[in-house]
Short mmCIF file of C-alpha atoms and ligand atoms in Angstrom, two decimals:
data_model
loop_
_atom_site.label_atom_id
_atom_site.label_comp_id
_atom_site.label_asym_id
_atom_site.label_seq_id
_atom_site.Cartn_x
_atom_site.Cartn_y
_atom_site.Cartn_z
CA MET A 30 -44.00 20.22 -5.90
CA LEU A 31 -42.58 16.70 -6.05
CA ALA A 32 -38.98 15.83 -6.95
CA ARG A 33 -37.27 12.47 -7.20
CA VAL A 34 -33.53 11.97 -6.80
CA TRP A 35 -31.59 8.70 -7.05
CA SER A 36 -29.12 7.45 -4.51
CA ALA A 37 -27.96 4.05 -3.22
CA SER A 38 -27.54 2.07 -0.03
CA ILE A 39 -25.09 -0.70 0.84
CA VAL A 40 -26.32 -4.23 1.53
CA GLY A 41 -23.43 -6.54 2.38
CA ILE A 42 -20.84 -5.61 -0.22
CA ASP A 43 -23.43 -4.78 -2.88
CA ALA A 44 -25.36 -1.61 -3.46
CA VAL A 45 -29.10 -1.17 -4.00
CA LYS A 46 -30.60 1.78 -5.82
CA VAL A 47 -32.68 3.99 -3.53
CA GLY A 48 -35.20 6.62 -4.64
CA VAL A 49 -35.39 9.83 -2.60
CA GLU A 50 -38.81 11.44 -3.16
CA VAL A 51 -39.24 14.93 -1.79
CA ASP A 52 -42.59 16.70 -1.61
CA VAL A 53 -42.77 20.34 -0.60
CA SER A 54 -46.33 21.49 -0.09
CA GLY A 55 -48.50 23.90 1.86
CA GLY A 56 -49.18 23.19 5.49
CA LEU A 57 -47.44 23.70 8.76
CA PRO A 58 -43.64 23.97 8.36
CA GLY A 59 -41.94 20.71 9.24
CA ILE A 60 -39.92 17.84 7.82
CA ALA A 61 -40.52 14.08 7.97
CA ILE A 62 -38.41 11.21 6.59
CA LEU A 63 -40.18 7.92 5.80
CA GLY A 64 -38.96 4.55 4.55
CA LEU A 65 -36.91 2.83 7.29
CA PRO A 66 -34.21 5.45 7.76
CA ASP A 67 -31.60 4.94 10.50
CA ALA A 68 -30.59 7.53 13.12
CA ALA A 69 -27.94 9.12 10.87
CA ILE A 70 -30.55 9.75 8.17
CA GLN A 71 -33.01 11.16 10.72
CA GLU A 72 -30.29 13.59 11.76
CA ALA A 73 -30.01 14.68 8.13
CA LYS A 74 -33.14 16.84 8.74
CA GLU A 75 -31.23 19.19 10.99
CA ARG A 76 -28.01 19.03 9.01
CA VAL A 77 -29.69 19.76 5.71
CA LYS A 78 -31.68 22.64 7.17
CA ALA A 79 -28.56 24.36 8.51
CA THR A 80 -26.49 23.56 5.45
CA LEU A 81 -28.97 24.99 2.94
CA LYS A 82 -29.07 28.25 4.84
CA ASN A 83 -25.29 28.46 5.28
CA ALA A 84 -24.72 27.68 1.59
CA GLY A 85 -26.94 30.58 0.58
CA PHE A 86 -30.12 28.71 -0.35
CA ALA A 87 -33.59 29.10 1.10
CA PHE A 88 -34.95 26.34 3.32
CA PRO A 89 -38.65 26.18 2.39
CA MET A 90 -40.79 27.06 5.41
CA ARG A 91 -43.46 24.59 4.35
CA LYS A 92 -44.32 20.96 4.91
CA ILE A 93 -41.57 18.70 3.56
CA VAL A 94 -42.11 14.94 3.26
CA ILE A 95 -39.18 12.78 2.23
CA ASN A 96 -39.82 9.17 1.25
CA LEU A 97 -37.05 6.67 0.69
CA THR A 98 -37.91 3.75 -1.61
CA PRO A 99 -38.04 0.75 -1.68
CA ALA A 100 -39.90 1.10 1.63
CA ASP A 101 -38.93 -2.30 3.06
CA LEU A 102 -35.16 -1.80 2.71
CA ARG A 103 -33.45 -0.41 5.79
CA LYS A 104 -31.26 2.51 4.82
CA GLU A 105 -28.32 3.87 6.70
CA GLY A 106 -25.62 6.43 6.91
CA PRO A 107 -25.09 10.09 6.18
CA CYS A 108 -24.61 9.55 2.43
CA PHE A 109 -28.23 10.63 1.88
CA ASP A 110 -27.48 14.24 2.94
CA LEU A 111 -26.69 15.25 -0.62
CA PRO A 112 -29.64 13.55 -2.41
CA ILE A 113 -32.05 14.91 0.23
CA SER A 114 -30.68 18.45 -0.18
CA VAL A 115 -30.83 18.26 -3.95
CA GLY A 116 -34.39 16.93 -3.69
CA ILE A 117 -35.48 19.84 -1.47
CA LEU A 118 -33.84 22.37 -3.79
CA ALA A 119 -35.52 20.81 -6.84
CA ALA A 120 -38.93 20.54 -5.15
CA SER A 121 -38.69 24.23 -4.16
CA GLU A 122 -37.53 25.17 -7.66
CA GLN A 123 -34.09 26.43 -6.64
CA VAL A 124 -32.32 24.11 -9.07
CA SER A 125 -33.17 22.67 -12.47
CA ALA A 126 -34.86 19.26 -12.16
CA ASP A 127 -34.24 18.33 -15.81
CA LEU A 128 -31.28 16.03 -15.13
CA LEU A 129 -32.28 14.53 -11.82
CA ALA A 130 -33.48 11.23 -13.23
CA ASP A 131 -30.19 10.62 -15.06
CA TYR A 132 -27.77 10.88 -12.13
CA LEU A 133 -27.10 9.18 -8.85
CA PHE A 134 -26.11 11.29 -5.83
CA LEU A 135 -24.38 10.52 -2.58
CA GLY A 136 -22.40 12.42 0.02
CA GLU A 137 -22.35 13.69 3.58
CA LEU A 138 -22.70 17.44 4.14
CA SER A 139 -20.86 19.64 6.60
CA LEU A 140 -22.80 22.55 8.05
CA ASP A 141 -20.87 24.95 5.81
CA GLY A 142 -22.09 23.10 2.71
CA SER A 143 -18.89 21.22 1.90
CA LEU A 144 -19.13 17.56 0.92
CA ARG A 145 -17.45 14.93 3.04
CA PRO A 146 -16.42 11.48 1.77
CA VAL A 147 -18.53 8.42 2.59
CA ALA A 148 -17.81 4.67 2.81
CA GLY A 149 -18.86 2.06 0.26
CA VAL A 150 -18.42 4.12 -2.88
CA LEU A 151 -16.85 1.38 -5.01
CA PRO A 152 -19.83 -1.03 -4.82
CA ILE A 153 -22.20 1.88 -5.41
CA ALA A 154 -20.24 2.96 -8.49
CA ALA A 155 -20.29 -0.61 -9.80
CA THR A 156 -24.08 -0.73 -9.35
CA ALA A 157 -24.49 2.67 -11.00
CA GLN A 158 -22.49 1.50 -13.99
CA LYS A 159 -24.67 -1.61 -14.36
CA MET A 160 -27.81 0.53 -14.17
CA GLY A 161 -26.52 2.54 -17.09
CA ILE A 162 -27.05 5.94 -15.48
CA ALA A 163 -25.50 9.03 -17.03
CA GLY A 164 -23.25 9.78 -14.06
CA LEU A 165 -22.46 9.62 -10.39
CA VAL A 166 -22.26 12.86 -8.39
CA LEU A 167 -20.32 12.61 -5.14
CA PRO A 168 -17.76 14.26 -2.84
CA ILE A 169 -14.49 15.04 -4.61
CA ASP A 170 -12.58 12.90 -2.10
CA ASN A 171 -14.53 9.86 -3.26
CA ALA A 172 -14.16 10.60 -6.98
CA GLN A 173 -11.03 8.53 -7.64
CA GLU A 174 -12.44 5.55 -5.77
CA ALA A 175 -15.52 5.60 -8.01
CA ALA A 176 -13.48 6.26 -11.16
CA VAL A 177 -11.92 2.81 -10.79
CA VAL A 178 -15.15 1.49 -12.33
CA GLN A 179 -14.80 1.75 -16.08
CA GLY A 180 -17.60 3.05 -18.27
CA LEU A 181 -19.10 5.33 -15.62
CA ALA A 182 -18.99 9.14 -15.65
CA VAL A 183 -18.02 10.36 -12.18
CA TYR A 184 -18.40 14.00 -11.10
CA GLY A 185 -16.56 14.95 -7.93
CA CYS A 186 -17.82 18.11 -6.22
CA LYS A 187 -16.38 20.15 -3.37
CA ASN A 188 -19.64 21.47 -1.98
CA LEU A 189 -23.38 21.80 -2.44
CA SER A 190 -23.11 24.99 -4.52
CA GLU A 191 -20.94 23.15 -7.03
CA VAL A 192 -23.53 20.35 -7.31
CA VAL A 193 -26.23 22.96 -7.96
CA ASP A 194 -24.06 24.66 -10.56
CA PHE A 195 -23.46 21.28 -12.22
CA LEU A 196 -27.20 20.61 -12.44
CA ASN A 197 -27.85 24.04 -13.92
CA ASN A 198 -24.93 23.91 -16.41
CA PRO A 199 -23.97 20.26 -16.94
CA GLY A 200 -22.07 21.05 -20.14
CA LEU A 201 -19.39 22.92 -18.20
CA TYR A 202 -18.28 19.91 -16.17
CA LYS A 203 -16.06 17.00 -17.23
CA PRO A 204 -16.03 13.58 -15.56
CA VAL A 205 -12.90 12.86 -13.48
CA GLN A 206 -10.16 10.70 -14.92
CA LEU A 207 -8.53 7.88 -13.00
CA ASP A 208 -5.15 9.10 -11.87
CA ASP A 209 -2.62 6.39 -12.76
CA LYS A 210 0.01 7.93 -10.56
CA VAL A 211 -2.15 7.56 -7.48
CA GLU A 212 -2.81 3.96 -8.34
CA MET A 213 0.85 3.12 -8.76
CA LEU A 214 1.68 4.62 -5.40
CA HIS A 215 -0.12 1.83 -3.70
CA THR A 216 1.61 -1.04 -5.45
CA ALA A 217 4.61 -3.00 -4.33
CA SER A 218 4.86 -1.30 -0.98
CA LEU A 219 7.33 -4.04 -0.15
CA HIS A 220 6.99 -4.76 3.50
CA LEU A 221 9.66 -3.50 5.80
CA THR A 222 10.02 -6.99 7.13
CA ASP A 223 12.23 -9.23 4.98
CA LEU A 224 12.96 -12.92 5.21
CA LYS A 225 16.67 -12.26 4.94
CA ASP A 226 16.63 -11.07 8.59
CA VAL A 227 15.63 -14.56 9.75
CA LYS A 228 18.52 -16.74 10.87
CA GLY A 229 18.33 -20.50 10.44
CA GLN A 230 14.78 -21.95 10.67
CA ALA A 231 15.02 -23.59 7.23
CA HIS A 232 12.02 -25.82 8.02
CA ALA A 233 9.76 -22.88 8.95
CA ARG A 234 10.90 -20.86 5.93
CA ARG A 235 10.08 -23.76 3.64
CA ALA A 236 6.59 -24.00 5.19
CA LEU A 237 6.06 -20.25 4.63
CA GLU A 238 6.98 -20.67 0.97
CA ILE A 239 4.52 -23.55 0.54
CA ALA A 240 1.79 -21.59 2.33
CA ALA A 241 2.36 -18.62 0.03
CA ALA A 242 2.46 -20.71 -3.14
CA GLY A 243 -0.71 -22.71 -2.45
CA GLY A 244 -2.67 -20.52 -0.03
CA HIS A 245 -2.48 -23.22 2.66
CA ASN A 246 -3.31 -22.60 6.31
CA LEU A 247 -0.31 -22.69 8.60
CA ILE A 248 0.45 -22.87 12.32
CA PHE A 249 3.80 -22.35 14.02
CA VAL A 250 4.22 -24.17 17.31
CA GLY A 251 7.21 -23.37 19.49
CA PRO A 252 8.51 -21.90 22.74
CA PRO A 253 8.42 -18.13 23.43
CA GLY A 254 11.10 -16.19 21.59
CA SER A 255 11.68 -18.84 18.94
CA GLY A 256 10.64 -16.44 16.19
CA LYS A 257 7.05 -17.50 15.41
CA THR A 258 5.68 -13.98 15.19
CA MET A 259 8.72 -12.80 13.29
CA LEU A 260 8.31 -15.55 10.69
CA ALA A 261 4.55 -15.09 10.25
CA ARG A 262 4.93 -11.36 9.67
CA ARG A 263 7.21 -12.12 6.74
CA LEU A 264 4.54 -13.98 4.80
CA PRO A 265 3.02 -10.91 3.05
CA GLY A 266 6.43 -10.08 1.60
CA ILE A 267 6.59 -13.32 -0.36
CA LEU A 268 3.03 -13.20 -1.68
CA PRO A 269 2.50 -11.99 -5.24
CA PRO A 270 0.34 -8.86 -5.66
CA LEU A 271 -3.39 -9.28 -6.18
CA GLU A 272 -4.70 -10.09 -9.64
CA PHE A 273 -7.03 -7.38 -10.99
CA ALA A 274 -10.25 -9.27 -10.23
CA GLU A 275 -9.04 -10.10 -6.71
CA SER A 276 -8.04 -6.51 -6.20
CA LEU A 277 -11.55 -5.32 -7.06
CA GLU A 278 -13.07 -7.76 -4.56
CA VAL A 279 -10.73 -6.68 -1.77
CA THR A 280 -11.22 -2.98 -2.47
CA ARG A 281 -14.98 -3.44 -2.45
CA ILE A 282 -14.90 -5.04 1.01
CA HIS A 283 -12.52 -2.43 2.40
CA SER A 284 -14.63 0.30 0.83
CA VAL A 285 -17.76 -0.91 2.63
CA ALA A 286 -15.81 -1.16 5.89
CA GLY A 287 -14.63 2.45 5.39
CA LEU A 288 -11.01 1.32 5.56
CA LEU A 289 -9.61 2.57 2.26
CA LYS A 290 -6.57 4.59 3.26
CA ASN A 291 -5.68 5.56 -0.23
CA ARG A 292 -9.00 6.49 -1.79
CA GLY A 293 -8.68 6.53 -5.52
CA SER A 294 -6.79 3.35 -5.92
CA LEU A 295 -7.42 -0.32 -5.79
CA VAL A 296 -5.89 -2.27 -2.95
CA ARG A 297 -2.96 -4.02 -4.61
CA ASP A 298 -1.22 -5.78 -1.76
CA ARG A 299 -2.71 -8.89 -0.26
CA PRO A 300 -4.38 -8.01 3.03
CA PHE A 301 -2.62 -9.06 6.24
CA ARG A 302 -4.87 -8.73 9.26
CA SER A 303 -3.79 -9.60 12.77
CA PRO A 304 -6.66 -9.07 15.22
CA HIS A 305 -5.84 -9.11 18.94
CA HIS A 306 -6.78 -12.23 20.89
CA SER A 307 -9.43 -10.28 22.80
CA ALA A 308 -11.39 -9.97 19.51
CA SER A 309 -15.11 -10.76 19.74
CA GLY A 310 -16.98 -13.12 17.45
CA PRO A 311 -18.68 -10.34 15.44
CA SER A 312 -15.45 -8.41 14.96
CA LEU A 313 -13.87 -11.56 13.59
CA VAL A 314 -16.62 -12.90 11.32
CA GLY A 315 -18.69 -9.75 10.78
CA GLY A 316 -21.92 -8.46 12.27
CA GLY A 317 -23.88 -5.43 13.43
CA SER A 318 -27.46 -4.42 12.74
CA PHE A 319 -26.32 -3.30 9.30
CA PRO A 320 -23.93 -6.19 8.78
CA ARG A 321 -20.34 -5.14 8.27
CA PRO A 322 -17.47 -7.36 7.19
CA GLY A 323 -15.30 -8.79 9.98
CA GLU A 324 -11.60 -9.62 10.03
CA ILE A 325 -12.06 -12.84 8.06
CA SER A 326 -13.58 -10.85 5.17
CA LEU A 327 -11.09 -8.00 5.48
CA SER A 328 -8.41 -10.63 4.95
CA HIS A 329 -10.18 -12.02 1.85
CA ASN A 330 -7.55 -13.01 -0.76
CA GLY A 331 -4.87 -12.49 1.88
CA ILE A 332 -3.79 -13.55 5.34
CA LEU A 333 -5.59 -13.71 8.67
CA PHE A 334 -2.87 -13.95 11.34
CA LEU A 335 -3.97 -15.16 14.76
CA ASP A 336 -0.95 -14.77 17.01
CA GLU A 337 -1.08 -16.79 20.23
CA LEU A 338 -4.04 -18.80 18.97
CA THR A 339 -4.82 -20.46 22.33
CA GLU A 340 -5.41 -17.03 23.90
CA PHE A 341 -8.46 -16.50 21.65
CA LYS A 342 -11.79 -17.45 23.17
CA ARG A 343 -12.76 -20.94 22.18
CA ASP A 344 -16.24 -20.04 20.94
CA VAL A 345 -14.72 -17.28 18.81
CA LEU A 346 -12.39 -19.82 17.18
CA GLU A 347 -15.33 -22.12 16.50
CA PHE A 348 -16.85 -19.38 14.32
CA LEU A 349 -13.91 -19.82 11.94
CA ARG A 350 -14.63 -23.41 11.02
CA GLN A 351 -17.36 -22.90 8.45
CA PRO A 352 -15.80 -19.92 6.63
CA LEU A 353 -12.50 -21.83 6.45
CA GLU A 354 -14.30 -24.53 4.52
CA ASP A 355 -16.70 -22.42 2.42
CA GLY A 356 -14.69 -19.29 1.66
CA TYR A 357 -17.59 -17.04 2.67
CA VAL A 358 -19.70 -16.18 5.68
CA THR A 359 -23.44 -15.55 5.86
CA ILE A 360 -24.84 -13.14 8.41
CA SER A 361 -28.57 -13.35 8.99
CA ARG A 362 -30.75 -10.56 10.30
CA THR A 363 -34.51 -10.43 10.54
CA LYS A 364 -34.79 -8.01 7.64
CA GLN A 365 -31.96 -9.30 5.51
CA SER A 366 -29.25 -11.86 5.19
CA VAL A 367 -25.96 -10.94 3.62
CA MET A 368 -22.98 -12.88 2.40
CA PHE A 369 -19.40 -11.67 2.71
CA PRO A 370 -16.52 -13.35 0.87
CA ALA A 371 -13.89 -14.79 3.24
CA GLN A 372 -11.37 -16.67 1.17
CA PHE A 373 -8.40 -16.19 3.45
CA THR A 374 -5.28 -18.09 4.46
CA LEU A 375 -5.15 -18.69 8.19
CA VAL A 376 -1.74 -18.29 9.80
CA ALA A 377 -1.49 -18.95 13.51
CA SER A 378 1.12 -19.30 16.20
CA THR A 379 1.03 -20.92 19.58
CA ASN A 380 3.19 -22.21 22.40
CA PRO A 381 3.31 -26.02 22.62
CA CYS A 382 1.89 -26.06 26.19
CA PRO A 383 0.72 -23.68 28.97
CA CYS A 384 4.24 -23.03 30.29
CA GLY A 385 5.56 -22.76 26.75
CA TYR A 386 8.56 -25.06 26.92
CA TYR A 387 7.36 -28.54 26.05
CA GLY A 388 9.97 -30.11 23.77
CA ASP A 389 12.42 -27.23 24.30
CA THR A 390 16.11 -28.02 24.23
CA ILE A 391 17.08 -25.76 27.15
CA GLN A 392 14.20 -25.08 29.48
CA GLN A 393 12.26 -27.85 31.19
CA CYS A 394 8.48 -28.02 30.69
CA THR A 395 6.61 -27.80 33.99
CA CYS A 396 3.17 -28.83 32.74
CA SER A 397 1.47 -32.10 33.56
CA PRO A 398 0.38 -34.34 30.69
CA ARG A 399 -3.24 -33.49 31.60
CA GLN A 400 -2.55 -29.75 31.36
CA ARG A 401 -1.01 -30.24 27.94
CA GLU A 402 -3.97 -32.31 26.84
CA GLN A 403 -6.45 -29.64 27.93
CA TYR A 404 -4.38 -26.98 26.22
CA TRP A 405 -4.54 -28.78 22.89
CA ALA A 406 -8.19 -29.67 23.35
CA LYS A 407 -8.91 -25.95 23.17
CA LEU A 408 -7.67 -25.86 19.62
CA SER A 409 -10.24 -28.56 18.85
CA GLY A 410 -9.71 -31.30 16.32
CA PRO A 411 -11.93 -29.70 13.69
CA LEU A 412 -9.91 -26.46 13.65
CA MET A 413 -6.51 -28.17 13.57
CA ASP A 414 -7.84 -30.51 10.89
CA ARG A 415 -8.17 -27.48 8.63
CA ILE A 416 -4.59 -26.33 9.18
CA ASP A 417 -2.52 -27.98 6.47
CA LEU A 418 0.94 -26.97 7.58
CA GLN A 419 1.69 -27.64 11.25
CA VAL A 420 5.22 -26.57 11.87
CA ALA A 421 7.40 -26.95 14.96
CA VAL A 422 9.66 -23.94 15.45
CA ASN A 423 12.59 -24.64 17.76
CA ARG A 424 14.62 -21.93 19.37
CA LEU A 425 17.87 -21.06 17.61
CA LYS A 426 21.08 -22.76 18.72
CA PRO A 427 23.62 -20.39 20.34
CA GLU A 428 25.92 -20.63 17.31
CA GLU A 429 22.98 -19.73 15.04
CA ILE A 430 22.10 -16.68 17.13
CA THR A 431 25.58 -15.21 16.89
CA GLN A 432 26.15 -15.86 13.20
CA GLN A 433 25.18 -13.47 10.41
CA SER A 434 21.89 -14.24 8.70
CA ILE A 435 22.47 -15.89 5.32
CA GLY A 436 18.88 -16.61 4.36
CA GLU A 437 17.35 -15.71 1.01
CA ALA A 438 15.63 -12.36 0.61
CA SER A 439 11.82 -12.20 0.33
CA LEU A 440 11.99 -11.05 -3.27
CA THR A 441 13.85 -14.19 -4.38
CA VAL A 442 11.35 -16.43 -2.61
CA ARG A 443 8.47 -14.44 -4.04
CA GLU A 444 9.63 -15.17 -7.57
CA ARG A 445 9.45 -18.91 -6.92
CA VAL A 446 6.04 -18.48 -5.30
CA GLN A 447 4.80 -16.58 -8.35
CA GLN A 448 6.06 -19.30 -10.70
CA ALA A 449 4.30 -22.01 -8.69
CA ARG A 450 1.09 -19.96 -8.63
CA ASP A 451 1.30 -19.36 -12.39
CA ARG A 452 1.62 -23.11 -12.89
CA ALA A 453 -1.51 -23.70 -10.84
CA ILE A 454 -3.46 -20.96 -12.65
CA THR A 455 -2.58 -22.47 -16.04
CA ARG A 456 -3.82 -25.82 -14.80
CA PHE A 457 -7.08 -24.28 -13.54
CA GLN A 458 -7.87 -22.63 -16.87
CA GLY A 459 -11.62 -22.58 -17.38
CA GLU A 460 -12.42 -23.11 -13.69
CA ALA A 461 -14.02 -19.96 -12.34
CA ASN A 462 -13.02 -18.83 -8.83
CA LEU A 463 -10.13 -21.26 -8.52
CA ARG A 464 -6.91 -19.38 -7.89
CA CYS A 465 -4.67 -21.53 -5.76
CA ASN A 466 -4.29 -25.16 -4.73
CA ALA A 467 -5.87 -24.66 -1.31
CA GLN A 468 -9.13 -23.86 -3.10
CA ILE A 469 -9.32 -27.14 -5.05
CA GLN A 470 -12.59 -28.85 -4.21
CA SER A 471 -12.58 -32.49 -3.15
CA ARG A 472 -14.37 -33.61 -6.32
CA HIS A 473 -11.54 -32.18 -8.43
CA LEU A 474 -8.76 -33.91 -6.49
CA GLN A 475 -8.95 -36.97 -8.74
CA ARG A 476 -8.22 -34.80 -11.69
CA TRP A 477 -5.35 -32.69 -10.42
CA CYS A 478 -3.79 -34.78 -7.69
CA LYS A 479 -3.53 -38.23 -9.29
CA LEU A 480 -1.49 -40.71 -7.25
CA ASP A 481 0.80 -43.45 -8.48
CA ASP A 482 0.93 -46.71 -6.52
CA GLY A 483 3.92 -45.72 -4.42
CA SER A 484 2.31 -42.43 -3.32
CA ARG A 485 -1.00 -44.11 -2.60
CA ASN A 486 0.62 -46.68 -0.31
CA LEU A 487 2.49 -43.94 1.50
CA LEU A 488 -0.65 -41.89 2.07
CA GLU A 489 -2.64 -44.92 3.22
CA ALA A 490 0.02 -45.82 5.75
CA ALA A 491 0.01 -42.26 7.09
CA ILE A 492 -3.78 -42.19 7.40
CA ARG A 493 -3.65 -45.39 9.40
CA LYS A 494 -0.73 -44.42 11.61
CA LEU A 495 -1.77 -40.84 12.35
CA GLY A 496 -5.51 -41.52 12.37
CA LEU A 497 -6.12 -38.81 9.75
CA SER A 498 -9.65 -37.81 8.70
CA ALA A 499 -10.77 -37.79 5.07
CA ARG A 500 -10.53 -34.00 5.20
CA ALA A 501 -6.94 -34.12 6.45
CA SER A 502 -6.01 -36.56 3.72
CA ASP A 503 -7.56 -34.31 1.04
CA ARG A 504 -5.56 -31.44 2.44
CA ILE A 505 -2.34 -33.45 2.27
CA LEU A 506 -2.99 -33.98 -1.45
CA LYS A 507 -3.41 -30.25 -2.04
CA VAL A 508 -0.21 -29.40 -0.16
CA ALA A 509 1.61 -32.10 -2.14
CA ARG A 510 0.28 -30.48 -5.32
CA THR A 511 1.84 -27.17 -4.24
CA ILE A 512 5.14 -28.86 -3.36
CA ALA A 513 5.15 -30.37 -6.87
CA ASP A 514 4.35 -26.96 -8.39
CA LEU A 515 7.29 -25.41 -6.53
CA ALA A 516 9.49 -28.18 -7.92
CA GLY A 517 8.09 -27.63 -11.42
CA ASP A 518 6.64 -31.16 -11.61
CA ASP A 519 3.38 -31.96 -13.40
CA GLU A 520 3.00 -35.34 -11.69
CA LEU A 521 2.61 -35.94 -7.97
CA LYS A 522 5.43 -38.11 -6.69
CA ALA A 523 5.99 -40.01 -3.46
CA ASN A 524 8.48 -37.45 -2.15
CA HIS A 525 5.89 -34.66 -2.52
CA ILE A 526 3.37 -36.69 -0.54
CA ALA A 527 5.99 -37.55 2.08
CA GLU A 528 6.83 -33.92 2.68
CA ALA A 529 3.16 -32.96 2.87
CA ILE A 530 2.47 -35.70 5.44
CA GLN A 531 5.16 -34.53 7.82
CA TYR A 532 3.35 -31.20 8.17
CA ARG A 533 0.38 -33.05 9.72
CA THR A 534 2.13 -34.66 12.63
CA ILE A 535 2.18 -32.08 15.43
CA ASP A 536 -1.34 -32.27 16.80
CA ARG A 537 -1.02 -36.05 16.88
CA MET A 538 2.07 -36.03 19.03
CA GLN A 539 0.72 -34.22 22.06
N1 LIG B 609 15.42 -16.97 13.52
C1 LIG B 609 15.64 -15.75 14.01
N2 LIG B 609 16.48 -14.90 13.37
C2 LIG B 609 16.69 -13.67 13.85
N3 LIG B 609 16.11 -13.17 14.97
C3 LIG B 609 15.27 -13.96 15.64
C4 LIG B 609 14.99 -15.29 15.21
N4 LIG B 609 14.13 -15.86 16.07
C5 LIG B 609 13.87 -14.90 17.01
N5 LIG B 609 14.56 -13.77 16.77
C6 LIG B 609 14.53 -12.55 17.57
O1 LIG B 609 13.72 -12.79 18.70
C7 LIG B 609 12.65 -11.88 18.76
C8 LIG B 609 11.41 -12.57 19.30
O2 LIG B 609 10.84 -13.39 18.32
P1 LIG B 609 9.28 -13.60 18.21
O3 LIG B 609 8.95 -13.80 16.78
O4 LIG B 609 8.55 -12.52 18.90
O5 LIG B 609 9.12 -14.96 19.02
P2 LIG B 609 7.78 -15.72 19.38
O6 LIG B 609 6.67 -15.12 18.63
O7 LIG B 609 8.06 -17.13 18.96
O8 LIG B 609 7.63 -15.61 20.86
C9 LIG B 609 12.49 -11.37 17.37
O9 LIG B 609 11.96 -10.07 17.32
C10 LIG B 609 13.90 -11.39 16.84
O10 LIG B 609 14.57 -10.21 17.20
MG1 LIG B 610 4.99 -14.14 19.35
#
């Protein structure tokens, strides 16, 4: 007999509906899986066989052919254990097949028949909802994650027997409800690091506030121990929580990457990722034979922090250039090409030279001018061009070190950041996908960053003197827009431009 069960597979951060056809017929006992399955699906043969027996069902000692459709889509992962098992049970008439066409199944099986959670449930649930199916049947530990999608009935089951019982008596089961309490748990987990611990460094604190308000890329340059890492780690604490739509995007990416710590809730805090400098290209931008999001996508709508930027391999840094401009990355494979969102704010830190003390007030720099030149060449003009806020961090003066910190707390700064962001959002009304000033496209600059004569002259002089590219000049305008938003000004003024320009001077001074 032939049975057909529906499931889904992840492509990028989307899901594609997959049909699982199971035919049980006479012939020599055996089992074959067709339709581009990966190794984990091939292993399902053995797992399913053992599981059915352990869960008290009969494994048909006949010829079983399993076909996954569409045939040209590569399918992966253990989430097909459940649909394959249900298909075998239906084809051997051990469970009612009446409802099979109306539901979508996914889940990994343990040998004792219990269902284990799988990755990528949120995109699958979103696809299921669009398809208008009657319900999604999955492991109970995934149920809350799927329930985030509104208008979809989600049935969380503990084990295979429960799924069988559900198919035989669907009326007895109720879809799970989204647990508000779980969702709240995740919010406002205010970071343990607070700006009030930072002494002095008014200039760097101001740059952090601008970066947070406009989503601008930032680099701290200074000698070891000057507080660069400490400052950068305080950026998440002054960022407002994700908007609902942003939250869905982030959760979707983290779901596919299998990184959701708190299943059953949306990610509410802006991501802050700080990969080690030994990171490879694929781990940073994404890759693998079934492409998975890399660090730049995991930090979508949040921060990618590259500490000690010059320690990263140069070719790895080059990978960042395109995503920094486009806000997404495309990964091409022979069978498929997928796109991952990567709208992140880059925050970096670096020493000013190989020995670390160029420009320091106490320690003498021992590098030759040529060594310093080579050091900066590694950061490459094109990458530095895309960093709007280039900030020198000097070590604290002795009297600053011994005094009590009197800086503002993160929460106070965050309120100002939120107000500036709200101002920008109001201005962007009607522009899809535009959420902060850093995302303004060049063609819109005319509209939102109009210059008066004084500002124009100032900017022209800076372009000439610092040899700025057109891209750098566009970026100065966007930073100036954020500075104006923080000041509550609708018009760009010369002092906004002047402040924005002074954040572009470091890489020109080496
Ligand atoms: N402005 C500051 N206020 C308070 N402590 C600071 C400050 N700058 C540095 N420190 C102290 O010095 C330590 C080293 O700072 P760190 O951020 O690691 O420096 P860097 O990354 O520039 O080498 C910090 O953990 C902190 O204890
Ligand atoms: Mg450091």
